[in-house]
């Protein structure tokens, strides 16, 4: 089967989905008590892989991140640890609060953005490329310190406009299929799409080890995949729209437990 | 240096059968795939794994491309005496990685 | 670690990047050069020679339905006293439809204590997996299992 044929197949299954379920024009929000992490839609095998640190391949990156955390680098020859000390203390809960407003940038930054900011401004080293091994590893290490903690981004007068922008993207019907994120993740969760269960789309476990990717990947990578699936033009790598969308998704998942590095099929 | 995760009980009684788990970071490129430009992507896999302990090879594995990325192996051995367990992975392109883990047997 | 090689240039990862990943994934799922049941038989013959294989003793544990063929947890245990007089020497894993029939061979030392191994394997398609144990008395035992791989493995574009 050619790639085009597979694309057609995927297209076809989406069309079937559209007809079969009859998408509502506007989606309804999931009541807080009915929210479920993607973990709950997985089979026992994938759950076991996430639950056991010695079996979760995402932990390989966490340990890489620990080494990077302690390595002196940049023009200042400073390590992350040099300023932040023991990450198991200083970074506890940090990832569960991101994206967070950054005054110097005048907008929220996601965790990757904050880490790269420290790298550029505090260590005076060149920022890591998005999706690079190093950025994923440091993010995974910092994120791991929030495991089990409730997600709680700060929504105030400064972040509200960005939350609204993120929500607008989530509700926007876009792409050749004229679908919105909400139509799948608010309205059709639990249904099957070409064999895959549509989860509620919560960002509880990033960076995450996806069996499909066979590696760790960021939430931005996941969001790009969804946009491509909608036949929409993905935003440029590192674009602010992803941060707004992430802020909205984190708010939508407020109170849910952070579980990075998660495993997903 | 490639990163590995090794899970060996810190302590065991003599004669106790213990579980050992290892996870090694490696892409395990099968050699059967093609890039988007149509070029064959050369094979790059781990081909062998050996665990030695108390003067003997206690477990060895020959691996093929069907082993998943970041190879995960669990197996058993009998605790005999305190000391290091050594682990060695070898593969294509001269890949070699070695790790040790200490166990106290008393 | 070589994983970063996957992303040599961050700036080029847009639609194209996802497209190529989809293509790569496809190759894994529907590549033409598949091993055949005959090739698996040949590979097994190479290991056991003229010996006959009996069914029993071996227990192959693999989920009947997997969410993604890239990573399938599999474990094999063999009933055996595992002492000097009688033990399992080797456990071989084979598959029918990957490009190569061999999956792995595990050689257990005399001090193994328990004949049980676990790993994670790739299955390109719905197929039969076979585990064969070679005992110290020269006998061979096997178990097999059918695994259904849901093709939704290929969803980098979803």
CSV table of C-alpha atoms in Angstrom, one decimal, chain B residues 15-55:
chain,number,residue,atom,x,y,z
B,15,UNK,CA,20.6,-19.5,47.2
B,16,UNK,CA,17.8,-17.1,46.6
B,17,UNK,CA,16.6,-16.8,43.0
B,18,UNK,CA,16.5,-13.1,42.1
B,19,UNK,CA,15.0,-11.2,39.2
B,20,UNK,CA,17.1,-8.8,37.2
B,21,UNK,CA,15.7,-6.2,34.9
B,22,UNK,CA,17.6,-4.2,32.4
B,23,UNK,CA,16.6,-1.4,30.0
B,24,UNK,CA,19.2,0.0,27.6
B,25,UNK,CA,18.7,3.2,25.5
B,26,UNK,CA,19.2,2.3,21.8
B,27,UNK,CA,17.2,3.0,18.6
B,28,UNK,CA,17.3,-0.6,17.3
B,29,UNK,CA,17.0,0.5,13.7
B,30,UNK,CA,15.9,-2.6,11.9
B,31,UNK,CA,17.7,-2.1,8.6
B,32,UNK,CA,14.4,-2.9,6.8
B,33,UNK,CA,13.2,0.7,6.7
B,34,UNK,CA,13.5,3.4,4.1
B,35,UNK,CA,13.8,7.1,4.5
B,36,UNK,CA,11.4,9.5,3.0
B,37,UNK,CA,13.8,9.9,0.1
B,38,UNK,CA,13.7,6.2,-0.5
B,39,UNK,CA,17.2,5.3,0.8
B,40,UNK,CA,17.6,2.2,2.9
B,41,UNK,CA,18.3,3.1,6.5
B,42,UNK,CA,21.2,0.9,7.6
B,43,UNK,CA,20.7,-1.5,10.4
B,44,UNK,CA,21.9,-0.3,13.8
B,45,UNK,CA,20.9,-2.8,16.6
B,46,UNK,CA,22.2,-4.3,19.7
B,47,UNK,CA,23.1,-7.9,18.8
B,48,UNK,CA,24.2,-9.4,22.1
B,49,UNK,CA,23.8,-9.0,25.9
B,50,UNK,CA,25.7,-10.7,28.6
B,51,UNK,CA,25.4,-10.7,32.4
B,52,UNK,CA,28.2,-12.1,34.4
B,53,UNK,CA,28.4,-12.7,38.2
B,54,UNK,CA,30.6,-14.5,40.6
B,55,UNK,CA,33.0,-15.7,37.9
